[in-house]
Amino acid sequence: MVYFLFILGLMGLFFGGEFLVRGASNVARAYRISPMVIGLTIVGFGTSSPELLVSLNAAFQGAPAIAIGNVLGSNLANIVLILGLTALVSPVVMSLRQSWRDFAVMLGATALLWVMLLNGSLSRLEGAILFAGLIGFLAMSFLSGRVEPEADAAPVAPVWKSALMTLGGLVVLMVGARLLVDSSTQIARTFGISEAVIGLTVVAVGTSLPELATSLIAAWRKHSEIAVGNIIGSNIFNLLGILGLTVLVVPITEVEARFVAVDMPWVMGVSVLLVALAAALSGVPRWAGAVLLLIYGGYLSLMA
């Protein structure tokens, strides 16, 4: 029954995330928000909603290791697993010149969280700083993004219908998140696996399914900017929004040492690697996608 609930939770996260993203994207299109901003914020943040709900539930249930591990594991999986698989489907094009500001925010947020974790706890003040960073990023994105109507835009569903889809997706996500946290915690304890490892691997990958589906579909349709914007936006939201809001609600008084010593260097390393690929190769060719997957395999081997 526990495994059935775990699978049911993953399905709820996936389908709930899909409804949420579709509904929010339709609302954004109805109000003539540019596709670039939609990809970076609405889609990126929408697909990160499972991580938000899982981390909040984990914090409320006294499992801060899952809350932190979920965010770090998701960010790492977004870059090396999801981007790697996406590049195998279709080479990904990235422009450092056009996206340097977003890359800088992602690297800065990663470094800021690393510094905050050094004292072994996360206070409400630190959560407020992280969340304020998210508000600043949102303001910067919408102010600098072009808000123009699309010339050949397809008809958009009525706003009320899109809003209902968004709300329905959120409800399904909440149920799926609760099932996932409860079942994964029981599985971890049954096999003697620490909650940190479960959060960094199983839960992180499970909650990244919406990002994976969105990026793969975008790659298949030759829309690299949506795939890249989805990954960068998700990583920024994970660091600033999810942990910021989680710590504002429930401060984390004890942070496992492995997050600072092992996982943060990996997350920062693959984030720098992403920027390096954009600078040197202007994207991720198929061979680089295979390398990213090998890197993720190496990381998982450390969890064994």
PDB file of C-alpha atoms in Angstrom:
ATOM      1  CA  MET A   1       0.000   0.000   0.000  1.00  0.00           C
ATOM      2  CA  VAL A   2       2.869   2.377   0.782  1.00  0.00           C
ATOM      3  CA  TYR A   3       4.373   1.869  -2.684  1.00  0.00           C
ATOM      4  CA  PHE A   4       0.944   2.319  -4.281  1.00  0.00           C
ATOM      5  CA  LEU A   5       0.516   5.636  -2.448  1.00  0.00           C
ATOM      6  CA  PHE A   6       4.008   6.685  -3.536  1.00  0.00           C
ATOM      7  CA  ILE A   7       3.194   6.024  -7.216  1.00  0.00           C
ATOM      8  CA  LEU A   8      -0.188   7.725  -6.784  1.00  0.00           C
ATOM      9  CA  GLY A   9       1.582  10.741  -5.301  1.00  0.00           C
ATOM     10  CA  LEU A  10       3.971  10.951  -8.260  1.00  0.00           C
ATOM     11  CA  MET A  11       1.045  10.767 -10.675  1.00  0.00           C
ATOM     12  CA  GLY A  12      -0.751  13.513  -8.773  1.00  0.00           C
ATOM     13  CA  LEU A  13       2.330  15.715  -8.949  1.00  0.00           C
ATOM     14  CA  PHE A  14       2.758  15.119 -12.669  1.00  0.00           C
ATOM     15  CA  PHE A  15      -0.824  15.655 -13.794  1.00  0.00           C
ATOM     16  CA  GLY A  16      -1.441  18.427 -11.285  1.00  0.00           C
ATOM     17  CA  GLY A  17       1.674  20.227 -12.510  1.00  0.00           C
ATOM     18  CA  GLU A  18       0.569  19.860 -16.120  1.00  0.00           C
ATOM     19  CA  PHE A  19      -2.876  21.347 -15.423  1.00  0.00           C
ATOM     20  CA  LEU A  20      -1.330  24.153 -13.393  1.00  0.00           C
ATOM     21  CA  VAL A  21       1.154  25.087 -16.113  1.00  0.00           C
ATOM     22  CA  ARG A  22      -1.405  24.917 -18.917  1.00  0.00           C
ATOM     23  CA  GLY A  23      -3.904  27.010 -17.018  1.00  0.00           C
ATOM     24  CA  ALA A  24      -1.367  29.608 -15.909  1.00  0.00           C
ATOM     25  CA  SER A  25       0.136  29.825 -19.402  1.00  0.00           C
ATOM     26  CA  ASN A  26      -3.300  30.443 -20.924  1.00  0.00           C
ATOM     27  CA  VAL A  27      -3.994  33.188 -18.386  1.00  0.00           C
ATOM     28  CA  ALA A  28      -0.629  34.766 -19.193  1.00  0.00           C
ATOM     29  CA  ARG A  29      -1.303  34.633 -22.932  1.00  0.00           C
ATOM     30  CA  ALA A  30      -4.729  36.156 -22.436  1.00  0.00           C
ATOM     31  CA  TYR A  31      -3.062  39.132 -20.752  1.00  0.00           C
ATOM     32  CA  ARG A  32      -0.374  39.330 -23.493  1.00  0.00           C
ATOM     33  CA  ILE A  33       2.649  38.393 -21.406  1.00  0.00           C
ATOM     34  CA  SER A  34       5.617  37.540 -23.634  1.00  0.00           C
ATOM     35  CA  PRO A  35       6.560  33.876 -24.262  1.00  0.00           C
ATOM     36  CA  MET A  36      10.073  34.569 -22.878  1.00  0.00           C
ATOM     37  CA  VAL A  37       8.666  35.717 -19.548  1.00  0.00           C
ATOM     38  CA  ILE A  38       6.146  32.865 -19.547  1.00  0.00           C
ATOM     39  CA  GLY A  39       8.917  30.300 -20.009  1.00  0.00           C
ATOM     40  CA  LEU A  40      11.117  31.796 -17.311  1.00  0.00           C
ATOM     41  CA  THR A  41       8.462  32.524 -14.705  1.00  0.00           C
ATOM     42  CA  ILE A  42       5.016  30.985 -15.273  1.00  0.00           C
ATOM     43  CA  VAL A  43       6.265  27.676 -16.702  1.00  0.00           C
ATOM     44  CA  GLY A  44       9.444  27.529 -14.628  1.00  0.00           C
ATOM     45  CA  PHE A  45       7.725  28.388 -11.371  1.00  0.00           C
ATOM     46  CA  GLY A  46       4.624  26.358 -12.194  1.00  0.00           C
ATOM     47  CA  THR A  47       6.600  23.171 -12.716  1.00  0.00           C
ATOM     48  CA  SER A  48       8.339  23.818  -9.388  1.00  0.00           C
ATOM     49  CA  SER A  49       5.044  23.838  -7.492  1.00  0.00           C
ATOM     50  CA  PRO A  50       5.474  20.152  -6.523  1.00  0.00           C
ATOM     51  CA  GLU A  51       8.807  20.975  -4.885  1.00  0.00           C
ATOM     52  CA  LEU A  52       7.173  23.828  -2.967  1.00  0.00           C
ATOM     53  CA  LEU A  53       4.360  21.673  -1.634  1.00  0.00           C
ATOM     54  CA  VAL A  54       6.662  18.753  -0.791  1.00  0.00           C
ATOM     55  CA  SER A  55       9.112  21.011   1.077  1.00  0.00           C
ATOM     56  CA  LEU A  56       6.332  22.755   3.021  1.00  0.00           C
ATOM     57  CA  ASN A  57       4.746  19.442   3.978  1.00  0.00           C
ATOM     58  CA  ALA A  58       8.126  18.005   4.971  1.00  0.00           C
ATOM     59  CA  ALA A  59       8.891  21.032   7.166  1.00  0.00           C
ATOM     60  CA  PHE A  60       5.477  20.847   8.869  1.00  0.00           C
ATOM     61  CA  GLN A  61       6.017  17.137   9.547  1.00  0.00           C
ATOM     62  CA  GLY A  62       9.407  17.732  11.145  1.00  0.00           C
ATOM     63  CA  ALA A  63      11.513  16.420   8.247  1.00  0.00           C
ATOM     64  CA  PRO A  64      13.717  19.399   7.291  1.00  0.00           C
ATOM     65  CA  ALA A  65      16.245  17.105   5.594  1.00  0.00           C
ATOM     66  CA  ILE A  66      13.652  16.222   2.957  1.00  0.00           C
ATOM     67  CA  ALA A  67      12.771  19.913   2.487  1.00  0.00           C
ATOM     68  CA  ILE A  68      16.385  20.936   1.833  1.00  0.00           C
ATOM     69  CA  GLY A  69      17.361  17.752   0.002  1.00  0.00           C
ATOM     70  CA  ASN A  70      14.344  18.109  -2.278  1.00  0.00           C
ATOM     71  CA  VAL A  71      15.455  21.573  -3.410  1.00  0.00           C
ATOM     72  CA  LEU A  72      19.139  20.730  -3.883  1.00  0.00           C
ATOM     73  CA  GLY A  73      18.385  17.401  -5.542  1.00  0.00           C
ATOM     74  CA  SER A  74      15.826  18.993  -7.854  1.00  0.00           C
ATOM     75  CA  ASN A  75      18.232  21.730  -8.967  1.00  0.00           C
ATOM     76  CA  LEU A  76      20.925  19.180  -9.705  1.00  0.00           C
ATOM     77  CA  ALA A  77      18.467  16.912 -11.524  1.00  0.00           C
ATOM     78  CA  ASN A  78      17.134  19.847 -13.560  1.00  0.00           C
ATOM     79  CA  ILE A  79      20.570  20.547 -15.029  1.00  0.00           C
ATOM     80  CA  VAL A  80      22.265  17.184 -15.447  1.00  0.00           C
ATOM     81  CA  LEU A  81      19.293  14.811 -15.747  1.00  0.00           C
ATOM     82  CA  ILE A  82      16.545  16.855 -17.409  1.00  0.00           C
ATOM     83  CA  LEU A  83      18.790  19.007 -19.585  1.00  0.00           C
ATOM     84  CA  GLY A  84      20.841  15.924 -20.464  1.00  0.00           C
ATOM     85  CA  LEU A  85      17.777  13.985 -21.594  1.00  0.00           C
ATOM     86  CA  THR A  86      16.433  17.052 -23.398  1.00  0.00           C
ATOM     87  CA  ALA A  87      19.680  17.456 -25.354  1.00  0.00           C
ATOM     88  CA  LEU A  88      19.528  13.810 -26.419  1.00  0.00           C
ATOM     89  CA  VAL A  89      16.077  14.457 -27.910  1.00  0.00           C
ATOM     90  CA  SER A  90      17.197  17.659 -29.640  1.00  0.00           C
ATOM     91  CA  PRO A  91      20.371  19.764 -29.158  1.00  0.00           C
ATOM     92  CA  VAL A  92      19.615  22.674 -26.836  1.00  0.00           C
ATOM     93  CA  VAL A  93      20.500  26.221 -27.860  1.00  0.00           C
ATOM     94  CA  MET A  94      21.467  28.686 -25.097  1.00  0.00           C
ATOM     95  CA  SER A  95      22.552  32.303 -25.519  1.00  0.00           C
ATOM     96  CA  LEU A  96      24.738  33.621 -22.710  1.00  0.00           C
ATOM     97  CA  ARG A  97      24.383  37.140 -24.095  1.00  0.00           C
ATOM     98  CA  GLN A  98      20.591  37.057 -23.881  1.00  0.00           C
ATOM     99  CA  SER A  99      20.295  35.130 -20.619  1.00  0.00           C
ATOM    100  CA  TRP A 100      23.329  36.355 -18.646  1.00  0.00           C
ATOM    101  CA  ARG A 101      21.118  38.080 -16.067  1.00  0.00           C
ATOM    102  CA  ASP A 102      19.152  34.915 -15.365  1.00  0.00           C
ATOM    103  CA  PHE A 103      22.333  32.814 -15.129  1.00  0.00           C
ATOM    104  CA  ALA A 104      23.782  35.386 -12.716  1.00  0.00           C
ATOM    105  CA  VAL A 105      20.690  35.243 -10.480  1.00  0.00           C
ATOM    106  CA  MET A 106      20.826  31.428 -10.436  1.00  0.00           C
ATOM    107  CA  LEU A 107      24.524  31.368  -9.476  1.00  0.00           C
ATOM    108  CA  GLY A 108      24.068  34.162  -6.933  1.00  0.00           C
ATOM    109  CA  ALA A 109      21.117  32.419  -5.278  1.00  0.00           C
ATOM    110  CA  THR A 110      23.091  29.155  -5.095  1.00  0.00           C
ATOM    111  CA  ALA A 111      26.064  30.897  -3.474  1.00  0.00           C
ATOM    112  CA  LEU A 112      23.801  32.780  -1.045  1.00  0.00           C
ATOM    113  CA  LEU A 113      22.100  29.592   0.146  1.00  0.00           C
ATOM    114  CA  TRP A 114      25.484  27.875   0.557  1.00  0.00           C
ATOM    115  CA  VAL A 115      26.657  30.698   2.834  1.00  0.00           C
ATOM    116  CA  MET A 116      23.420  30.580   4.831  1.00  0.00           C
ATOM    117  CA  LEU A 117      23.758  26.840   5.417  1.00  0.00           C
ATOM    118  CA  LEU A 118      27.264  27.184   6.884  1.00  0.00           C
ATOM    119  CA  ASN A 119      25.957  27.985  10.385  1.00  0.00           C
ATOM    120  CA  GLY A 120      23.854  24.805  10.452  1.00  0.00           C
ATOM    121  CA  SER A 121      20.410  26.431  10.453  1.00  0.00           C
ATOM    122  CA  LEU A 122      18.020  28.616   8.452  1.00  0.00           C
ATOM    123  CA  SER A 123      16.166  31.378  10.291  1.00  0.00           C
ATOM    124  CA  ARG A 124      13.038  33.312   9.349  1.00  0.00           C
ATOM    125  CA  LEU A 125      15.218  36.338   8.549  1.00  0.00           C
ATOM    126  CA  GLU A 126      17.226  34.276   6.063  1.00  0.00           C
ATOM    127  CA  GLY A 127      13.984  32.949   4.609  1.00  0.00           C
ATOM    128  CA  ALA A 128      12.756  36.526   4.186  1.00  0.00           C
ATOM    129  CA  ILE A 129      15.998  37.462   2.400  1.00  0.00           C
ATOM    130  CA  LEU A 130      15.635  34.540   0.002  1.00  0.00           C
ATOM    131  CA  PHE A 131      11.977  35.304  -0.703  1.00  0.00           C
ATOM    132  CA  ALA A 132      12.747  39.004  -1.222  1.00  0.00           C
ATOM    133  CA  GLY A 133      15.290  37.917  -3.825  1.00  0.00           C
ATOM    134  CA  LEU A 134      12.532  36.053  -5.660  1.00  0.00           C
ATOM    135  CA  ILE A 135      10.284  39.144  -5.662  1.00  0.00           C
ATOM    136  CA  GLY A 136      13.166  41.185  -7.072  1.00  0.00           C
ATOM    137  CA  PHE A 137      13.805  38.623  -9.793  1.00  0.00           C
ATOM    138  CA  LEU A 138      10.121  38.583 -10.750  1.00  0.00           C
ATOM    139  CA  ALA A 139       9.995  42.374 -10.954  1.00  0.00           C
ATOM    140  CA  MET A 140      13.163  42.433 -13.060  1.00  0.00           C
ATOM    141  CA  SER A 141      11.838  39.749 -15.414  1.00  0.00           C
ATOM    142  CA  PHE A 142       8.491  41.409 -16.067  1.00  0.00           C
ATOM    143  CA  LEU A 143       9.937  44.913 -16.382  1.00  0.00           C
ATOM    144  CA  SER A 144      12.681  43.866 -18.800  1.00  0.00           C
ATOM    145  CA  GLY A 145      10.586  41.366 -20.787  1.00  0.00           C
ATOM    146  CA  ARG A 146       8.750  42.459 -23.900  1.00  0.00           C
ATOM    147  CA  VAL A 147       5.031  42.391 -23.406  1.00  0.00           C
ATOM    148  CA  GLU A 148       3.638  42.295 -26.928  1.00  0.00           C
ATOM    149  CA  PRO A 149       0.705  40.461 -28.537  1.00  0.00           C
ATOM    150  CA  GLU A 150       1.676  37.516 -30.705  1.00  0.00           C
ATOM    151  CA  ALA A 151       0.934  38.049 -34.386  1.00  0.00           C
ATOM    152  CA  ASP A 152      -0.265  34.517 -35.137  1.00  0.00           C
ATOM    153  CA  ALA A 153      -1.367  33.496 -31.685  1.00  0.00           C
ATOM    154  CA  ALA A 154      -3.799  30.605 -31.439  1.00  0.00           C
ATOM    155  CA  PRO A 155      -7.154  31.224 -29.757  1.00  0.00           C
ATOM    156  CA  VAL A 156      -6.927  31.199 -25.987  1.00  0.00           C
ATOM    157  CA  ALA A 157      -9.451  29.515 -23.715  1.00  0.00           C
ATOM    158  CA  PRO A 158     -11.640  31.838 -21.603  1.00  0.00           C
ATOM    159  CA  VAL A 159      -9.808  33.220 -18.596  1.00  0.00           C
ATOM    160  CA  TRP A 160     -12.321  31.714 -16.151  1.00  0.00           C
ATOM    161  CA  LYS A 161     -11.768  28.258 -17.623  1.00  0.00           C
ATOM    162  CA  SER A 162      -7.971  28.654 -17.433  1.00  0.00           C
ATOM    163  CA  ALA A 163      -8.266  29.856 -13.834  1.00  0.00           C
ATOM    164  CA  LEU A 164     -10.305  26.762 -12.923  1.00  0.00           C
ATOM    165  CA  MET A 165      -7.690  24.556 -14.584  1.00  0.00           C
ATOM    166  CA  THR A 166      -4.973  26.310 -12.582  1.00  0.00           C
ATOM    167  CA  LEU A 167      -6.853  25.873  -9.310  1.00  0.00           C
ATOM    168  CA  GLY A 168      -7.648  22.223 -10.074  1.00  0.00           C
ATOM    169  CA  GLY A 169      -3.998  21.543 -10.855  1.00  0.00           C
ATOM    170  CA  LEU A 170      -2.968  23.115  -7.552  1.00  0.00           C
ATOM    171  CA  VAL A 171      -5.398  20.922  -5.588  1.00  0.00           C
ATOM    172  CA  VAL A 172      -4.124  17.759  -7.297  1.00  0.00           C
ATOM    173  CA  LEU A 173      -0.554  18.875  -6.591  1.00  0.00           C
ATOM    174  CA  MET A 174      -1.303  19.341  -2.897  1.00  0.00           C
ATOM    175  CA  VAL A 175      -2.776  15.851  -2.589  1.00  0.00           C
ATOM    176  CA  GLY A 176       0.096  14.307  -4.553  1.00  0.00           C
ATOM    177  CA  ALA A 177       2.691  16.138  -2.456  1.00  0.00           C
ATOM    178  CA  ARG A 178       1.189  14.874   0.791  1.00  0.00           C
ATOM    179  CA  LEU A 179       1.066  11.290  -0.457  1.00  0.00           C
ATOM    180  CA  LEU A 180       4.650  11.520  -1.707  1.00  0.00           C
ATOM    181  CA  VAL A 181       6.114  12.867   1.532  1.00  0.00           C
ATOM    182  CA  ASP A 182       4.248  10.355   3.712  1.00  0.00           C
ATOM    183  CA  SER A 183       5.085   7.314   1.596  1.00  0.00           C
ATOM    184  CA  SER A 184       8.723   8.242   0.863  1.00  0.00           C
ATOM    185  CA  THR A 185       9.422   8.840   4.545  1.00  0.00           C
ATOM    186  CA  GLN A 186       8.027   5.401   5.420  1.00  0.00           C
ATOM    187  CA  ILE A 187      10.046   3.762   2.634  1.00  0.00           C
ATOM    188  CA  ALA A 188      13.215   5.489   3.861  1.00  0.00           C
ATOM    189  CA  ARG A 189      12.730   4.272   7.391  1.00  0.00           C
ATOM    190  CA  THR A 190      11.892   0.747   6.257  1.00  0.00           C
ATOM    191  CA  PHE A 191      15.183   0.389   4.354  1.00  0.00           C
ATOM    192  CA  GLY A 192      17.230   2.339   6.869  1.00  0.00           C
ATOM    193  CA  ILE A 193      17.937   5.101   4.326  1.00  0.00           C
ATOM    194  CA  SER A 194      18.340   8.619   5.692  1.00  0.00           C
ATOM    195  CA  GLU A 195      15.710  11.226   4.887  1.00  0.00           C
ATOM    196  CA  ALA A 196      18.427  13.425   3.350  1.00  0.00           C
ATOM    197  CA  VAL A 197      19.255  10.811   0.711  1.00  0.00           C
ATOM    198  CA  ILE A 198      15.576  10.188  -0.060  1.00  0.00           C
ATOM    199  CA  GLY A 199      14.992  13.909  -0.451  1.00  0.00           C
ATOM    200  CA  LEU A 200      18.039  14.300  -2.692  1.00  0.00           C
ATOM    201  CA  THR A 201      17.133  11.443  -5.018  1.00  0.00           C
ATOM    202  CA  VAL A 202      13.685   9.827  -5.106  1.00  0.00           C
ATOM    203  CA  VAL A 203      11.624  12.832  -4.015  1.00  0.00           C
ATOM    204  CA  ALA A 204      13.741  15.301  -5.988  1.00  0.00           C
ATOM    205  CA  VAL A 205      13.417  13.354  -9.240  1.00  0.00           C
ATOM    206  CA  GLY A 206       9.738  12.654  -8.624  1.00  0.00           C
ATOM    207  CA  THR A 207       8.896  16.314  -8.118  1.00  0.00           C
ATOM    208  CA  SER A 208      10.959  17.204 -11.213  1.00  0.00           C
ATOM    209  CA  LEU A 209       8.675  15.208 -13.504  1.00  0.00           C
ATOM    210  CA  PRO A 210       6.768  18.329 -14.654  1.00  0.00           C
ATOM    211  CA  GLU A 211      10.063  20.018 -15.596  1.00  0.00           C
ATOM    212  CA  LEU A 212      11.127  16.863 -17.433  1.00  0.00           C
ATOM    213  CA  ALA A 213       7.887  16.606 -19.400  1.00  0.00           C
ATOM    214  CA  THR A 214       7.860  20.312 -20.261  1.00  0.00           C
ATOM    215  CA  SER A 215      11.502  20.386 -21.387  1.00  0.00           C
ATOM    216  CA  LEU A 216      11.214  17.206 -23.454  1.00  0.00           C
ATOM    217  CA  ILE A 217       8.114  18.488 -25.227  1.00  0.00           C
ATOM    218  CA  ALA A 218       9.780  21.855 -25.828  1.00  0.00           C
ATOM    219  CA  ALA A 219      12.863  20.139 -27.274  1.00  0.00           C
ATOM    220  CA  TRP A 220      10.727  17.912 -29.479  1.00  0.00           C
ATOM    221  CA  ARG A 221       9.022  21.029 -30.876  1.00  0.00           C
ATOM    222  CA  LYS A 222      12.384  22.813 -31.343  1.00  0.00           C
ATOM    223  CA  HIS A 223      11.667  25.450 -28.666  1.00  0.00           C
ATOM    224  CA  SER A 224      14.985  25.441 -26.808  1.00  0.00           C
ATOM    225  CA  GLU A 225      14.298  28.788 -25.165  1.00  0.00           C
ATOM    226  CA  ILE A 226      11.305  27.320 -23.321  1.00  0.00           C
ATOM    227  CA  ALA A 227      13.309  24.294 -22.151  1.00  0.00           C
ATOM    228  CA  VAL A 228      16.215  26.425 -20.919  1.00  0.00           C
ATOM    229  CA  GLY A 229      13.926  29.054 -19.386  1.00  0.00           C
ATOM    230  CA  ASN A 230      12.009  26.289 -17.616  1.00  0.00           C
ATOM    231  CA  ILE A 231      15.183  24.884 -16.051  1.00  0.00           C
ATOM    232  CA  ILE A 232      16.705  28.227 -15.032  1.00  0.00           C
ATOM    233  CA  GLY A 233      13.393  29.555 -13.734  1.00  0.00           C
ATOM    234  CA  SER A 234      12.746  26.350 -11.782  1.00  0.00           C
ATOM    235  CA  ASN A 235      16.183  26.453 -10.157  1.00  0.00           C
ATOM    236  CA  ILE A 236      15.785  30.101  -9.130  1.00  0.00           C
ATOM    237  CA  PHE A 237      12.315  29.450  -7.730  1.00  0.00           C
ATOM    238  CA  ASN A 238      13.549  26.367  -5.852  1.00  0.00           C
ATOM    239  CA  LEU A 239      16.325  28.303  -4.124  1.00  0.00           C
ATOM    240  CA  LEU A 240      14.630  31.626  -3.431  1.00  0.00           C
ATOM    241  CA  GLY A 241      10.932  30.824  -3.387  1.00  0.00           C
ATOM    242  CA  ILE A 242      10.630  27.296  -2.016  1.00  0.00           C
ATOM    243  CA  LEU A 243      13.277  27.433   0.701  1.00  0.00           C
ATOM    244  CA  GLY A 244      12.500  31.072   1.416  1.00  0.00           C
ATOM    245  CA  LEU A 245       8.794  30.425   1.972  1.00  0.00           C
ATOM    246  CA  THR A 246       9.413  27.124   3.777  1.00  0.00           C
ATOM    247  CA  VAL A 247      11.801  28.720   6.265  1.00  0.00           C
ATOM    248  CA  LEU A 248       9.484  31.697   6.752  1.00  0.00           C
ATOM    249  CA  VAL A 249       6.747  29.280   7.821  1.00  0.00           C
ATOM    250  CA  VAL A 250       8.890  26.753   9.704  1.00  0.00           C
ATOM    251  CA  PRO A 251      12.506  27.775  10.545  1.00  0.00           C
ATOM    252  CA  ILE A 252      15.023  24.950  10.172  1.00  0.00           C
ATOM    253  CA  THR A 253      17.080  24.714  13.346  1.00  0.00           C
ATOM    254  CA  GLU A 254      19.395  21.890  12.306  1.00  0.00           C
ATOM    255  CA  VAL A 255      20.915  21.364   8.850  1.00  0.00           C
ATOM    256  CA  GLU A 256      22.705  18.089   8.134  1.00  0.00           C
ATOM    257  CA  ALA A 257      26.419  18.606   7.523  1.00  0.00           C
ATOM    258  CA  ARG A 258      26.338  16.618   4.270  1.00  0.00           C
ATOM    259  CA  PHE A 259      24.334  19.374   2.557  1.00  0.00           C
ATOM    260  CA  VAL A 260      27.172  21.877   3.020  1.00  0.00           C
ATOM    261  CA  ALA A 261      30.076  19.478   2.485  1.00  0.00           C
ATOM    262  CA  VAL A 262      28.733  17.292  -0.349  1.00  0.00           C
ATOM    263  CA  ASP A 263      25.557  18.464  -2.041  1.00  0.00           C
ATOM    264  CA  MET A 264      26.081  22.241  -2.294  1.00  0.00           C
ATOM    265  CA  PRO A 265      29.435  21.799  -4.110  1.00  0.00           C
ATOM    266  CA  TRP A 266      27.689  19.515  -6.616  1.00  0.00           C
ATOM    267  CA  VAL A 267      24.825  21.960  -7.165  1.00  0.00           C
ATOM    268  CA  MET A 268      27.187  24.905  -7.585  1.00  0.00           C
ATOM    269  CA  GLY A 269      29.471  22.874  -9.842  1.00  0.00           C
ATOM    270  CA  VAL A 270      26.754  21.843 -12.302  1.00  0.00           C
ATOM    271  CA  SER A 271      25.339  25.392 -12.273  1.00  0.00           C
ATOM    272  CA  VAL A 272      28.746  26.771 -13.287  1.00  0.00           C
ATOM    273  CA  LEU A 273      28.998  23.999 -15.889  1.00  0.00           C
ATOM    274  CA  LEU A 274      25.665  25.124 -17.385  1.00  0.00           C
ATOM    275  CA  VAL A 275      26.966  28.670 -17.769  1.00  0.00           C
ATOM    276  CA  ALA A 276      30.222  27.342 -19.241  1.00  0.00           C
ATOM    277  CA  LEU A 277      28.290  25.355 -21.864  1.00  0.00           C
ATOM    278  CA  ALA A 278      26.326  28.463 -22.796  1.00  0.00           C
ATOM    279  CA  ALA A 279      29.542  30.474 -23.109  1.00  0.00           C
ATOM    280  CA  ALA A 280      31.694  27.906 -24.920  1.00  0.00           C
ATOM    281  CA  LEU A 281      29.183  25.954 -27.018  1.00  0.00           C
ATOM    282  CA  SER A 282      26.138  28.263 -27.074  1.00  0.00           C
ATOM    283  CA  GLY A 283      24.101  25.325 -25.897  1.00  0.00           C
ATOM    284  CA  VAL A 284      24.133  21.619 -25.130  1.00  0.00           C
ATOM    285  CA  PRO A 285      24.824  19.292 -28.093  1.00  0.00           C
ATOM    286  CA  ARG A 286      23.870  15.638 -27.861  1.00  0.00           C
ATOM    287  CA  TRP A 287      27.338  14.514 -26.752  1.00  0.00           C
ATOM    288  CA  ALA A 288      27.283  17.076 -23.918  1.00  0.00           C
ATOM    289  CA  GLY A 289      23.831  15.811 -22.938  1.00  0.00           C
ATOM    290  CA  ALA A 290      25.302  12.318 -22.584  1.00  0.00           C
ATOM    291  CA  VAL A 291      28.100  13.736 -20.420  1.00  0.00           C
ATOM    292  CA  LEU A 292      25.541  15.437 -18.174  1.00  0.00           C
ATOM    293  CA  LEU A 293      23.753  12.125 -17.675  1.00  0.00           C
ATOM    294  CA  LEU A 294      27.054  10.462 -16.758  1.00  0.00           C
ATOM    295  CA  ILE A 295      27.641  13.206 -14.187  1.00  0.00           C
ATOM    296  CA  TYR A 296      24.256  12.506 -12.645  1.00  0.00           C
ATOM    297  CA  GLY A 297      25.100   8.808 -12.547  1.00  0.00           C
ATOM    298  CA  GLY A 298      28.306   9.662 -10.693  1.00  0.00           C
ATOM    299  CA  TYR A 299      26.354  11.730  -8.175  1.00  0.00           C
ATOM    300  CA  LEU A 300      23.861   8.928  -7.580  1.00  0.00           C
ATOM    301  CA  SER A 301      26.719   6.502  -6.986  1.00  0.00           C
ATOM    302  CA  LEU A 302      27.697   8.598  -3.964  1.00  0.00           C
ATOM    303  CA  MET A 303      24.227   8.016  -2.528  1.00  0.00           C
ATOM    304  CA  ALA A 304      24.675   4.233  -2.508  1.00  0.00           C
TER     305      ALA A 304
END
